Short mmCIF file of N, CA and C in Angstrom, two decimals:
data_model
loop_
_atom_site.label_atom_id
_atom_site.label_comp_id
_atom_site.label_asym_id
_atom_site.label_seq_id
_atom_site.Cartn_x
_atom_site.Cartn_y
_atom_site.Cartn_z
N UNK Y 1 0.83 -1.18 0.00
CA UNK Y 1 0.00 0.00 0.00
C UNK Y 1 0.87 1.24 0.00
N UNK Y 2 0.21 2.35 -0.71
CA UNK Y 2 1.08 3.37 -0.85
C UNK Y 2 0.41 4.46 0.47
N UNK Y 3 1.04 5.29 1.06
CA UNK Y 3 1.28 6.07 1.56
C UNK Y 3 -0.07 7.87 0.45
N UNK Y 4 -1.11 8.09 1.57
CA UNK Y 4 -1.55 9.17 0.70
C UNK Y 4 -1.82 9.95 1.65
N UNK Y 5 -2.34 11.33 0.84
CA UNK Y 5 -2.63 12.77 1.47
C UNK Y 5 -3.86 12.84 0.16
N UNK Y 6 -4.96 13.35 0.78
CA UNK Y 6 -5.92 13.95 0.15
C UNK Y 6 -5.85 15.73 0.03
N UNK Y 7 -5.80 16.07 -1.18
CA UNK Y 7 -6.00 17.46 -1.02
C UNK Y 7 -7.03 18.25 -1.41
N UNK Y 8 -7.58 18.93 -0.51
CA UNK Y 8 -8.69 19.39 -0.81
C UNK Y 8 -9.11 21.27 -0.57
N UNK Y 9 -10.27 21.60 -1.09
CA UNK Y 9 -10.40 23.45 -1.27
C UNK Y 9 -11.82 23.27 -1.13
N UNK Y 10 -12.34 24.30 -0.44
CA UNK Y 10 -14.03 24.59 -0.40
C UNK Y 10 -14.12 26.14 -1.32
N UNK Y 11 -14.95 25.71 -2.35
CA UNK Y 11 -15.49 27.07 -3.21
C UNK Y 11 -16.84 27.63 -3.32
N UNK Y 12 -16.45 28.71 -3.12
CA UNK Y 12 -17.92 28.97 -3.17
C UNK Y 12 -19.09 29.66 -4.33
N UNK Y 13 -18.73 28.05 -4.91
CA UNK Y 13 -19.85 28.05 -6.02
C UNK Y 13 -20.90 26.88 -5.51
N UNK Y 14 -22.05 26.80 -6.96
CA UNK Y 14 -22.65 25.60 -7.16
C UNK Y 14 -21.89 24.48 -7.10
N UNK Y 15 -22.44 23.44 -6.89
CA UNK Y 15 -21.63 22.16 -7.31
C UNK Y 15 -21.68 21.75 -8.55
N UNK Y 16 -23.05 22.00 -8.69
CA UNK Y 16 -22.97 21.49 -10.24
C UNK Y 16 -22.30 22.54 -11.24
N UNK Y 17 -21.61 23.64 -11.01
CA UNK Y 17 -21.08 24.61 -11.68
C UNK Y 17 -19.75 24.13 -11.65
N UNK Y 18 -18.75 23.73 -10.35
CA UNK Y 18 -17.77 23.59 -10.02
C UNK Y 18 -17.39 22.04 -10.96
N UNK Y 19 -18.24 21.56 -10.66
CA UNK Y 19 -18.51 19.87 -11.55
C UNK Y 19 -18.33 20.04 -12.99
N UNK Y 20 -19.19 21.07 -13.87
CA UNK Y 20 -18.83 20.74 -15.30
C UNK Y 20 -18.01 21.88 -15.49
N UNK Y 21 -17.16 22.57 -14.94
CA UNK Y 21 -16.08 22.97 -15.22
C UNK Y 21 -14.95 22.03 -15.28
N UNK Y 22 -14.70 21.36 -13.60
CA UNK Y 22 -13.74 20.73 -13.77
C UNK Y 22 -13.79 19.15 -14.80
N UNK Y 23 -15.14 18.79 -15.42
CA UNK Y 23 -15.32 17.70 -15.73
C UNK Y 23 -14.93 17.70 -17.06
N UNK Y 24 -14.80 19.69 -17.84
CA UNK Y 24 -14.53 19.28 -18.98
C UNK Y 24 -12.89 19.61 -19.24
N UNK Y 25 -12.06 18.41 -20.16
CA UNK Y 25 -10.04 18.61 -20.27
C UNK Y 25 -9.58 19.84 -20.44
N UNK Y 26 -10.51 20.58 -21.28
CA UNK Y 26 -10.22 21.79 -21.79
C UNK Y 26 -9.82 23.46 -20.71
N UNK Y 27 -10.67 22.60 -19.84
CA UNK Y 27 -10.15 23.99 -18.53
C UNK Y 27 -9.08 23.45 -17.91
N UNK Y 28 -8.57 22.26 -17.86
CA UNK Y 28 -7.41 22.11 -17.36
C UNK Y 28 -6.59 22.84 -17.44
N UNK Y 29 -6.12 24.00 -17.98
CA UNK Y 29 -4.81 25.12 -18.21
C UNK Y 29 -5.25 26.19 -17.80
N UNK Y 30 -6.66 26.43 -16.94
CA UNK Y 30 -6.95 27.65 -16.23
C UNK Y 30 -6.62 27.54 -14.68
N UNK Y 31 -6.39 26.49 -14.35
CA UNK Y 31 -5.99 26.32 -13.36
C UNK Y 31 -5.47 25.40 -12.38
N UNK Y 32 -4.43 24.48 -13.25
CA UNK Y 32 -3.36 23.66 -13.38
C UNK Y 32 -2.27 23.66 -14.31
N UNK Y 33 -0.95 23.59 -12.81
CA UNK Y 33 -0.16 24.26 -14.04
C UNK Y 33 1.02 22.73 -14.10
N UNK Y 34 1.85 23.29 -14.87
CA UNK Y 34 3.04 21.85 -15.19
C UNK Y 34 2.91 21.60 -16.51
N UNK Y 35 2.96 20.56 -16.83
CA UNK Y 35 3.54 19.77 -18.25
C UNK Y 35 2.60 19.81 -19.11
N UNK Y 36 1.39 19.50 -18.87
CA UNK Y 36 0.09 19.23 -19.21
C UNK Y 36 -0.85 19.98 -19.62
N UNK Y 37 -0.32 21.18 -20.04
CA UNK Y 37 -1.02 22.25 -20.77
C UNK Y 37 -1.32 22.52 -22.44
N UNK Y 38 -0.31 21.80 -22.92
CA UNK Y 38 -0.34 21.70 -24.65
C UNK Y 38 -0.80 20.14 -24.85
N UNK Y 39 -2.34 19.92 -24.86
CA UNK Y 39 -2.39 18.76 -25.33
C UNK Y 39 -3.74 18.52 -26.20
N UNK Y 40 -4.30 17.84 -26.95
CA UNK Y 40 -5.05 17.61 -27.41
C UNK Y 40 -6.37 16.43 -27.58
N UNK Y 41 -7.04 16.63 -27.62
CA UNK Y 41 -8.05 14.68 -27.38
C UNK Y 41 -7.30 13.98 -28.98
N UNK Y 42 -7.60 12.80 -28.37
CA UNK Y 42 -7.28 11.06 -29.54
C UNK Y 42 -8.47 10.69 -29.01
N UNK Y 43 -9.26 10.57 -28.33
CA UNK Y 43 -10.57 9.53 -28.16
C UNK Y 43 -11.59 10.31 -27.38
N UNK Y 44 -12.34 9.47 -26.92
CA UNK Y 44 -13.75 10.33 -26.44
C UNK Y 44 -12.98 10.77 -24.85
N UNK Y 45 -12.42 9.93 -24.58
CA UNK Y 45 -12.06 10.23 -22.91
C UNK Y 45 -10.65 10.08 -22.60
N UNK Y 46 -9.13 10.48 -23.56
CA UNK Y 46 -8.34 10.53 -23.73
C UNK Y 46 -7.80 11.46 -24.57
N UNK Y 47 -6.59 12.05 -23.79
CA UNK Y 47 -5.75 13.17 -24.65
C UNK Y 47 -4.29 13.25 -24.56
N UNK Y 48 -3.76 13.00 -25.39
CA UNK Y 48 -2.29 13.25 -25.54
C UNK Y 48 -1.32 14.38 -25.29
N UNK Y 49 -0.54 14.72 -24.33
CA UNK Y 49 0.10 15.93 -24.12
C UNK Y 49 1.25 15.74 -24.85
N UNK Y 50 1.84 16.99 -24.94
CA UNK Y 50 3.76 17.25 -25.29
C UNK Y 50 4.39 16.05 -24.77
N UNK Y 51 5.07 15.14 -25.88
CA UNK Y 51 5.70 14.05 -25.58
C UNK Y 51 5.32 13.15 -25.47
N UNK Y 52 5.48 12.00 -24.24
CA UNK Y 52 4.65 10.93 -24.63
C UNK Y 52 3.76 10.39 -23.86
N UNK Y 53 2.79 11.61 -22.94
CA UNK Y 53 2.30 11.34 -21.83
C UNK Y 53 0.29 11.83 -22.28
N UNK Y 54 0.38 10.77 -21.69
CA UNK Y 54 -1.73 10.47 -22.24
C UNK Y 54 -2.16 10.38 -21.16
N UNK Y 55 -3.40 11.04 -21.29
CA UNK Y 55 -4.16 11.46 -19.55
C UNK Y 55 -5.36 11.15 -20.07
N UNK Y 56 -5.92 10.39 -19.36
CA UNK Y 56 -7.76 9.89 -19.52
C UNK Y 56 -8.31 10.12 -18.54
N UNK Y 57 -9.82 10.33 -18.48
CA UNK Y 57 -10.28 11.54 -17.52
C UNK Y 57 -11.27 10.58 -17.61
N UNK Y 58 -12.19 10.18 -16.50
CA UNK Y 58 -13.18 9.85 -16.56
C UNK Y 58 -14.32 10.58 -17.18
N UNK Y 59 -15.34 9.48 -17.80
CA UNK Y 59 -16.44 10.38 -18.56
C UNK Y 59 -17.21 11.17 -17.53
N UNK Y 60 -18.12 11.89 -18.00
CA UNK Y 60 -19.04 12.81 -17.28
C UNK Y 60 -20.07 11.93 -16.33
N UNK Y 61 -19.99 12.30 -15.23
CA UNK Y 61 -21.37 11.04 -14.52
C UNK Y 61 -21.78 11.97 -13.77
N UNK Y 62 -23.11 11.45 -12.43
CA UNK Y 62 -23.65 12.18 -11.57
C UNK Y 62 -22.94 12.14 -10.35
N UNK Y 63 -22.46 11.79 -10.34
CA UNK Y 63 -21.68 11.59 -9.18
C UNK Y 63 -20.30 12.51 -8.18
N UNK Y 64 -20.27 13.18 -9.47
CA UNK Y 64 -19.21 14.09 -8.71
C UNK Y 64 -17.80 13.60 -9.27
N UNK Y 65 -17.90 12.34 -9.54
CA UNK Y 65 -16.19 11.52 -9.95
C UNK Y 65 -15.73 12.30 -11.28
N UNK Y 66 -14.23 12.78 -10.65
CA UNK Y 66 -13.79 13.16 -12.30
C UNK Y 66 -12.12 12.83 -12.01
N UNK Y 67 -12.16 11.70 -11.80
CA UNK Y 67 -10.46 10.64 -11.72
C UNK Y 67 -10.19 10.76 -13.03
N UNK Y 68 -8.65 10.74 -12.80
CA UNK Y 68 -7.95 11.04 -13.86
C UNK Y 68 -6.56 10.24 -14.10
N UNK Y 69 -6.14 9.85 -15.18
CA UNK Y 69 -4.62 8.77 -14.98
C UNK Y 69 -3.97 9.31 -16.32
N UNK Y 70 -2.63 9.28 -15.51
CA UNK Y 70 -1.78 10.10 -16.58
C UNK Y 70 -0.73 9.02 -16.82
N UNK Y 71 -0.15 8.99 -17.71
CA UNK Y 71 0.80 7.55 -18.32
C UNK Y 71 2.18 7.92 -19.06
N UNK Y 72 2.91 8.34 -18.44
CA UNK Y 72 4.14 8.22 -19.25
C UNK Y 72 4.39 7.02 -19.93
N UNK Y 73 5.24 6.89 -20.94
CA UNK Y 73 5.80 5.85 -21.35
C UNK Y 73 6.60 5.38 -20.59
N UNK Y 74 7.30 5.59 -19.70
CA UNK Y 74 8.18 5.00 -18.98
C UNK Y 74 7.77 4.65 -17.50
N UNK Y 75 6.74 5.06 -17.05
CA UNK Y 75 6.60 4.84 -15.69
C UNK Y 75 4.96 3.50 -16.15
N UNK Y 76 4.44 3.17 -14.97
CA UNK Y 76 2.91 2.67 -14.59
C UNK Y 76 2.20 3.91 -14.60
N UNK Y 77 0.60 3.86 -15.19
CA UNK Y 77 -0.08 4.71 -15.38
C UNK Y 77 -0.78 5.04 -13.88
N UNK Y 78 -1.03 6.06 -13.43
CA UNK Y 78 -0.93 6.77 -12.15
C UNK Y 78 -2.59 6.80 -11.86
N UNK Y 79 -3.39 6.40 -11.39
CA UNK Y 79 -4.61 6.82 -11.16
C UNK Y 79 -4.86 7.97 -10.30
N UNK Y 80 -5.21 9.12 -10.45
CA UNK Y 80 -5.23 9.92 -9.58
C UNK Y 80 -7.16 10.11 -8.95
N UNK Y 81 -7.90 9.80 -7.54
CA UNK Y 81 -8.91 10.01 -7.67
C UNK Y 81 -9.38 11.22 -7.09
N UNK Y 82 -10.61 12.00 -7.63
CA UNK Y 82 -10.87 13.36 -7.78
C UNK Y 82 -12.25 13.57 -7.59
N UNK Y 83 -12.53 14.34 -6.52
CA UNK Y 83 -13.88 14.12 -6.59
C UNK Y 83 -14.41 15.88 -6.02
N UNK Y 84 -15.81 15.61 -6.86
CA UNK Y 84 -16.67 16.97 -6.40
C UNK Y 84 -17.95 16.87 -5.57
N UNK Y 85 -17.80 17.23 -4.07
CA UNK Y 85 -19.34 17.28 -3.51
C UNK Y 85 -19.62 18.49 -2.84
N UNK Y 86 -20.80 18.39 -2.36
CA UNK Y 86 -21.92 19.99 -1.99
C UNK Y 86 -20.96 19.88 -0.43
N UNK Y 87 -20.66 21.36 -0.42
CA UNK Y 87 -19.99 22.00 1.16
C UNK Y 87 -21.26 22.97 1.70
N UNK Y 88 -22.29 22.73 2.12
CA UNK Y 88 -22.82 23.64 2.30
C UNK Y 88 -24.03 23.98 0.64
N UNK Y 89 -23.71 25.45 0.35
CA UNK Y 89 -24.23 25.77 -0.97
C UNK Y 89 -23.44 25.93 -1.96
N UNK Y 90 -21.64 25.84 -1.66
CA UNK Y 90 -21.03 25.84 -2.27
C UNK Y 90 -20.23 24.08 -2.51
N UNK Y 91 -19.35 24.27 -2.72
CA UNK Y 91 -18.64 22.61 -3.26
C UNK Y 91 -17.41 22.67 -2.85
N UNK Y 92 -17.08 21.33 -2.32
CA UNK Y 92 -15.47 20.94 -1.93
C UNK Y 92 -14.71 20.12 -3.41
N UNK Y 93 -13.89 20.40 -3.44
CA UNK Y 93 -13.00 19.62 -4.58
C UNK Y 93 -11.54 18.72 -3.41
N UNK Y 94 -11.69 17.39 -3.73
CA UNK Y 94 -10.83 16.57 -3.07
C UNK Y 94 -10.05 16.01 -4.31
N UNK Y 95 -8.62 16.19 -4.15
CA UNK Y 95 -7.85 15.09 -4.64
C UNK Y 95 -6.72 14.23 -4.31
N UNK Y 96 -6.47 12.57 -4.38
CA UNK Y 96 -5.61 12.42 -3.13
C UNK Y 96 -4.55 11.74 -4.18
N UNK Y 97 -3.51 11.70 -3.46
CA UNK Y 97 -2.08 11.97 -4.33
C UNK Y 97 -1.71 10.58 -3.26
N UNK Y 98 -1.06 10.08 -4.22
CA UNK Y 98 -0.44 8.52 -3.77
C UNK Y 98 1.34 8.74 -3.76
N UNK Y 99 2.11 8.32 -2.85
CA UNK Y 99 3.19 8.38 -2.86
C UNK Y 99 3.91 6.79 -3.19
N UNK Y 100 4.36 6.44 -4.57
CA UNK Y 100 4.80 5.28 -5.00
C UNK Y 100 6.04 5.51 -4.32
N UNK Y 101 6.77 3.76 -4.86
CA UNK Y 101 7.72 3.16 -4.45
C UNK Y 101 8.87 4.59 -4.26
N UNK Y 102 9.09 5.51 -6.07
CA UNK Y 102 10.43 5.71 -6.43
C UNK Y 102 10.21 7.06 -5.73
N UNK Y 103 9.22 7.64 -4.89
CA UNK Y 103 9.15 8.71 -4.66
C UNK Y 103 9.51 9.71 -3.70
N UNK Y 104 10.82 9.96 -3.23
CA UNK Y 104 10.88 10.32 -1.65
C UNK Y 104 9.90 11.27 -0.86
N UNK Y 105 9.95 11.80 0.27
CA UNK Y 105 9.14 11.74 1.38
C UNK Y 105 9.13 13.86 0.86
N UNK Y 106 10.30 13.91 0.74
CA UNK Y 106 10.57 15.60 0.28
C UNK Y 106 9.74 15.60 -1.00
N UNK Y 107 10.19 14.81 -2.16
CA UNK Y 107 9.00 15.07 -3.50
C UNK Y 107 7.81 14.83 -3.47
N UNK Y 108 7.26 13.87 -2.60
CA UNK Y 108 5.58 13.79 -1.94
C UNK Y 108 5.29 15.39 -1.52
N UNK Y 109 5.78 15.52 -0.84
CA UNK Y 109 5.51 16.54 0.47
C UNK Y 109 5.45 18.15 -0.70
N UNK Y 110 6.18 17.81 -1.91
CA UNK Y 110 6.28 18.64 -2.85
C UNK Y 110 5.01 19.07 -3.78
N UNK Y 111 4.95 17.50 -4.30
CA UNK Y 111 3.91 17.44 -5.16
C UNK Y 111 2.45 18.11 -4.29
N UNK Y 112 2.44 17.28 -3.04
CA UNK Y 112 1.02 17.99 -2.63
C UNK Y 112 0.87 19.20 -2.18
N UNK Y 113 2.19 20.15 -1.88
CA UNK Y 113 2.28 21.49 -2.08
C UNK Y 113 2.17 21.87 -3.67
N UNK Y 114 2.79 21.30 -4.45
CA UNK Y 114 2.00 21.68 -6.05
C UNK Y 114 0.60 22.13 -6.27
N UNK Y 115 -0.36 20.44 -5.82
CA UNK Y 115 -1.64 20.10 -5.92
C UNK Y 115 -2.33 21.35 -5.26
N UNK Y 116 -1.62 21.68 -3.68
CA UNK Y 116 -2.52 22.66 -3.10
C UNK Y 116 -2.72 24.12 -3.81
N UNK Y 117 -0.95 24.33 -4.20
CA UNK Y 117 -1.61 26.02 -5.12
C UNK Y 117 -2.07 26.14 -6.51
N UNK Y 118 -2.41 24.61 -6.87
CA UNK Y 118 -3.41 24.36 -8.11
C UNK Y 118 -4.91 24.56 -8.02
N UNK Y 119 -5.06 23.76 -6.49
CA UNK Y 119 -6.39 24.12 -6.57
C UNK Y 119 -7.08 25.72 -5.28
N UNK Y 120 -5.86 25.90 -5.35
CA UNK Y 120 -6.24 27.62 -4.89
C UNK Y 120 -6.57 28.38 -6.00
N UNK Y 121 -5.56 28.01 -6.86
CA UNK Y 121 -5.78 28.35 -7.92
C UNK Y 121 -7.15 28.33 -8.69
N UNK Y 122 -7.43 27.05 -8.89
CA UNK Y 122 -9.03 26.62 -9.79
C UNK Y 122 -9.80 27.68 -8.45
N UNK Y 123 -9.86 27.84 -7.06
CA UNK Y 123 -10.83 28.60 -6.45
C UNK Y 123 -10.88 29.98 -7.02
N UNK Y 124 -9.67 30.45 -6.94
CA UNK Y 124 -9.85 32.36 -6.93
C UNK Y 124 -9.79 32.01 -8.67
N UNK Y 125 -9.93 31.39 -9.52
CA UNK Y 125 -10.64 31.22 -10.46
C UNK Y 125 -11.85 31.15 -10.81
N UNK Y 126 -12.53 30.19 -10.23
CA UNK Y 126 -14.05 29.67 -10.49
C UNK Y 126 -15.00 31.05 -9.46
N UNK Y 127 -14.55 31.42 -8.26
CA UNK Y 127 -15.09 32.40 -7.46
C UNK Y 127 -14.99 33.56 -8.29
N UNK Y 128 -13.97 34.11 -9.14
CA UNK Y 128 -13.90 35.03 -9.81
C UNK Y 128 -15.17 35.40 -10.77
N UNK Y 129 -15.67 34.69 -11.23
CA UNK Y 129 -16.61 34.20 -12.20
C UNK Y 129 -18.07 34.59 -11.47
N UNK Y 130 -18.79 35.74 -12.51
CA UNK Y 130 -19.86 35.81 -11.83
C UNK Y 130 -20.75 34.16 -11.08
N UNK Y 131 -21.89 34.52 -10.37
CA UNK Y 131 -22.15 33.77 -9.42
C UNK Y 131 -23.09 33.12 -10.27
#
């Protein structure tokens, strides 16, 4: 078993607003940043970024689920799970970050400082946005 941290932000939007924003690939570059910004769809629920890394997003459901797995060619494909539910009248966004075998305890501790000013980010984004 791997070692995780869930990271999570309360916004204060709809849920269902916060939901088909983050549900569709295309806002991914408003408020996530890194590698994964120049990429394009190959299939209904798959898209290819710069190089040789493919990220599949779960389809659209009711549920709030919008997991996502990103695949280098060289590594195991990463499941990351992601989820949207009601905080109140607004919505929490959770995502929990797995710390594999090759990963030390400083680049964990990194990445989910990444994750966190990503999704500060998607907040003073999506809040920005009339109501």
């Amino acid at each position: 078993m791997y070692s995780s941290r869930t990271v999570t932000v309360a916004i204060a939007r709809p849920l269902q607003r916060v939901y088909e924003f983050l549900a569709e690939p295309r806002n991914l570059p408003r408020w996530a940043s890194g590698p994964l910004v120049n990429y394009h769809q190959v299939s209904a629920h798959e898209w290819q970024a710069d190089g040789p890394v493919r990220i599949q997003f779960t389809p659209v459901n009711r549920f709030g689920v919008i997991d996502f797995s990103i695949t280098p060619s060289s590594m195991l494909s990463q499941m990351t799970p992601a989820r949207v539910y009601a905080n109140g009248e607004g919505a929490e966004v959770a995502i929990t970050l797995f710390q594999r075998e090759a990963i030390t305890n400083e680049q964990f501790a990194s990445d989910c400082a990444w994750m966190e000013a990503d999704l500060q980010v998607l907040k003073t984004y999506l809040e920005s946005l009339e109501p």
